[in-house]
Short mmCIF file of C-alpha atoms and ligand atoms in Angstrom, two decimals:
data_model
loop_
_atom_site.label_atom_id
_atom_site.label_comp_id
_atom_site.label_asym_id
_atom_site.label_seq_id
_atom_site.Cartn_x
_atom_site.Cartn_y
_atom_site.Cartn_z
CA MET A 1 -4.28 -2.86 -18.56
CA VAL A 2 -6.28 -5.72 -20.09
CA ASP A 3 -9.63 -5.28 -21.82
CA PHE A 4 -12.57 -6.28 -19.66
CA ASP A 5 -13.78 -9.81 -20.32
CA GLU A 6 -17.05 -10.79 -18.65
CA HIS A 7 -16.27 -14.53 -18.73
CA ILE A 8 -12.98 -13.98 -16.89
CA ALA A 9 -14.67 -11.64 -14.43
CA ARG A 10 -17.40 -14.19 -13.72
CA ALA A 11 -14.79 -16.89 -13.10
CA LEU A 12 -12.85 -14.66 -10.70
CA ILE A 13 -16.02 -13.74 -8.84
CA ALA A 14 -17.12 -17.38 -8.64
CA ARG A 15 -13.75 -18.34 -7.15
CA HIS A 16 -14.55 -16.37 -3.98
CA ALA A 17 -18.33 -15.91 -3.96
CA ALA A 18 -19.03 -18.72 -1.48
CA ARG A 19 -16.39 -17.76 1.06
CA GLU A 20 -16.92 -15.50 4.03
CA GLY A 21 -16.02 -11.90 3.20
CA PRO A 22 -15.72 -12.39 -0.56
CA LEU A 23 -15.74 -8.76 -1.68
CA LEU A 24 -12.10 -7.78 -1.10
CA PRO A 25 -10.61 -10.98 -2.58
CA ILE A 26 -12.84 -10.60 -5.63
CA LEU A 27 -11.85 -6.96 -6.10
CA HIS A 28 -8.16 -7.82 -5.69
CA ASP A 29 -8.44 -10.50 -8.37
CA LEU A 30 -10.33 -8.18 -10.72
CA GLN A 31 -7.76 -5.44 -10.16
CA ALA A 32 -4.91 -7.87 -10.80
CA GLU A 33 -6.56 -9.22 -13.95
CA PHE A 34 -7.70 -6.00 -15.61
CA GLY A 35 -5.50 -3.37 -13.97
CA TRP A 36 -8.65 -1.55 -12.79
CA ILE A 37 -12.22 -2.35 -11.81
CA PRO A 38 -14.54 -1.45 -14.67
CA GLU A 39 -18.18 -0.53 -14.13
CA GLU A 40 -19.26 -3.82 -15.72
CA ALA A 41 -17.28 -5.68 -13.07
CA VAL A 42 -18.83 -3.60 -10.28
CA ARG A 43 -22.27 -4.49 -11.65
CA LEU A 44 -21.43 -8.21 -11.76
CA VAL A 45 -19.94 -8.24 -8.26
CA ALA A 46 -22.95 -6.40 -6.85
CA HIS A 47 -25.33 -8.81 -8.54
CA VAL A 48 -23.54 -11.99 -7.43
CA LEU A 49 -22.99 -10.82 -3.84
CA ASN A 50 -26.45 -9.27 -3.57
CA LEU A 51 -24.99 -5.85 -2.81
CA SER A 52 -25.85 -2.48 -4.28
CA ARG A 53 -23.50 -1.04 -6.88
CA ALA A 54 -22.98 1.89 -4.50
CA GLU A 55 -21.71 -0.51 -1.83
CA VAL A 56 -19.19 -2.04 -4.22
CA HIS A 57 -18.19 1.41 -5.52
CA GLY A 58 -17.70 2.54 -1.94
CA VAL A 59 -15.14 -0.20 -1.32
CA VAL A 60 -13.39 0.39 -4.65
CA SER A 61 -13.03 4.09 -3.96
CA PHE A 62 -12.01 3.60 -0.31
CA TYR A 63 -8.93 1.45 -0.93
CA HIS A 64 -5.93 2.87 -2.77
CA ASP A 65 -5.20 -0.57 -4.21
CA PHE A 66 -8.29 -0.40 -6.41
CA ARG A 67 -8.71 1.81 -9.45
CA ASP A 68 -12.02 2.82 -10.96
CA ALA A 69 -10.27 3.99 -14.12
CA PRO A 70 -7.31 2.54 -15.99
CA GLU A 71 -3.84 3.91 -15.23
CA PRO A 72 -2.73 5.43 -18.53
CA ARG A 73 0.97 5.27 -17.67
CA PRO A 74 3.19 2.20 -17.46
CA VAL A 75 3.28 0.89 -13.88
CA LEU A 76 6.28 -0.27 -11.88
CA LYS A 77 5.25 -2.01 -8.67
CA LEU A 78 7.98 -2.03 -6.06
CA CYS A 79 7.83 -4.41 -3.12
CA ARG A 80 8.10 -2.55 0.19
CA ALA A 81 7.46 -5.52 2.48
CA GLU A 82 9.87 -6.50 5.23
CA SER A 83 12.46 -8.56 3.37
CA CYS A 84 12.74 -6.17 0.46
CA GLN A 85 12.77 -3.25 2.88
CA ALA A 86 15.71 -4.84 4.71
CA ARG A 87 17.51 -4.98 1.36
CA GLY A 88 17.04 -1.30 0.56
CA ALA A 89 13.61 -1.09 -1.04
CA ASP A 90 12.79 2.25 0.59
CA ALA A 91 15.82 4.00 -0.88
CA LEU A 92 15.15 2.26 -4.18
CA ALA A 93 11.58 3.58 -4.19
CA VAL A 94 12.85 7.15 -3.69
CA HIS A 95 15.27 6.61 -6.59
CA ALA A 96 12.54 5.11 -8.77
CA GLU A 97 10.20 8.04 -8.12
CA ALA A 98 12.95 10.49 -9.08
CA VAL A 99 13.90 8.63 -12.25
CA ALA A 100 10.32 7.89 -13.34
CA GLY A 101 9.01 11.44 -12.99
CA ASP A 102 5.44 11.71 -14.24
CA ARG A 103 5.95 9.29 -17.11
CA ILE A 104 5.67 6.07 -15.07
CA ALA A 105 3.46 5.23 -12.10
CA ILE A 106 5.48 3.83 -9.20
CA GLU A 107 3.28 1.75 -6.92
CA THR A 108 3.92 -0.15 -3.73
CA VAL A 109 3.13 -3.83 -3.30
CA TYR A 110 3.69 -5.97 -0.24
CA CYS A 111 5.53 -9.16 -1.07
CA LEU A 112 5.85 -10.70 -4.50
CA GLY A 113 6.90 -14.08 -3.14
CA LEU A 114 10.59 -13.68 -3.99
CA CYS A 115 11.74 -12.47 -0.59
CA SER A 116 15.19 -14.08 -0.66
CA VAL A 117 16.22 -12.26 -3.85
CA GLY A 118 14.90 -8.76 -3.17
CA PRO A 119 14.46 -5.94 -3.60
CA ASN A 120 11.87 -6.95 -6.17
CA ALA A 121 9.41 -5.35 -8.55
CA LEU A 122 6.62 -6.29 -10.92
CA THR A 123 5.79 -4.84 -14.31
CA GLY A 124 2.86 -5.82 -16.47
CA ARG A 125 0.71 -8.61 -15.13
CA ASP A 126 3.45 -11.05 -14.22
CA HIS A 127 6.92 -9.83 -15.16
CA LEU A 128 8.99 -10.11 -11.99
CA HIS A 129 12.31 -8.34 -11.47
CA ALA A 130 14.65 -9.45 -8.68
CA ARG A 131 17.87 -8.25 -7.03
CA LEU A 132 17.16 -4.67 -8.03
CA ASP A 133 19.57 -1.83 -7.52
CA ALA A 134 19.57 1.76 -8.78
CA GLY A 135 21.05 0.73 -12.11
CA ALA A 136 18.42 -1.95 -12.62
CA ILE A 137 15.68 0.55 -11.80
CA ASP A 138 17.14 2.97 -14.34
CA ALA A 139 17.06 0.24 -16.98
CA LEU A 140 13.52 -0.81 -16.06
CA VAL A 141 12.23 2.74 -16.18
CA ALA A 142 13.93 3.31 -19.54
CA ALA A 143 12.38 0.14 -20.92
CA LEU A 144 8.82 0.91 -19.79
S1 FES B 1 9.24 -9.01 0.84
FE1 FES B 1 9.53 -8.37 -1.20
S2 FES B 1 9.11 -10.16 -2.31
FE2 FES B 1 8.64 -10.74 -0.28
#
């Protein structure tokens, strides 16, 4: 999780504000940047897009990808898209859940852009892990 920064949030919102259907791309960028979507960000998005805060909240709470509170645990994001799935990502996810217990949040993402070297995972904002196997998951979980 990163502390909320209004200047960064405004820049992320401005990146998509003029496009058609800007709300989801904006929320994805805010989620990626801060690890959750703080109330201040909801207020900004609503203001810029001329929506009510309730409308923005509704979208945030509808999609599992978006958090309205920070995840207190370390997060391991496992890719479950096609290429990684073909390389055993589903079994790896079951293993990761078992090893992580309640101490680490295991989340699913769909493609990290490293398809040829999967199964892959992401920790932190941009720490990519490739060619994962059960042993590598054990080491990652231990390190988080
Ligand atoms: S399918 Fe997993 S990185 Fe692309």
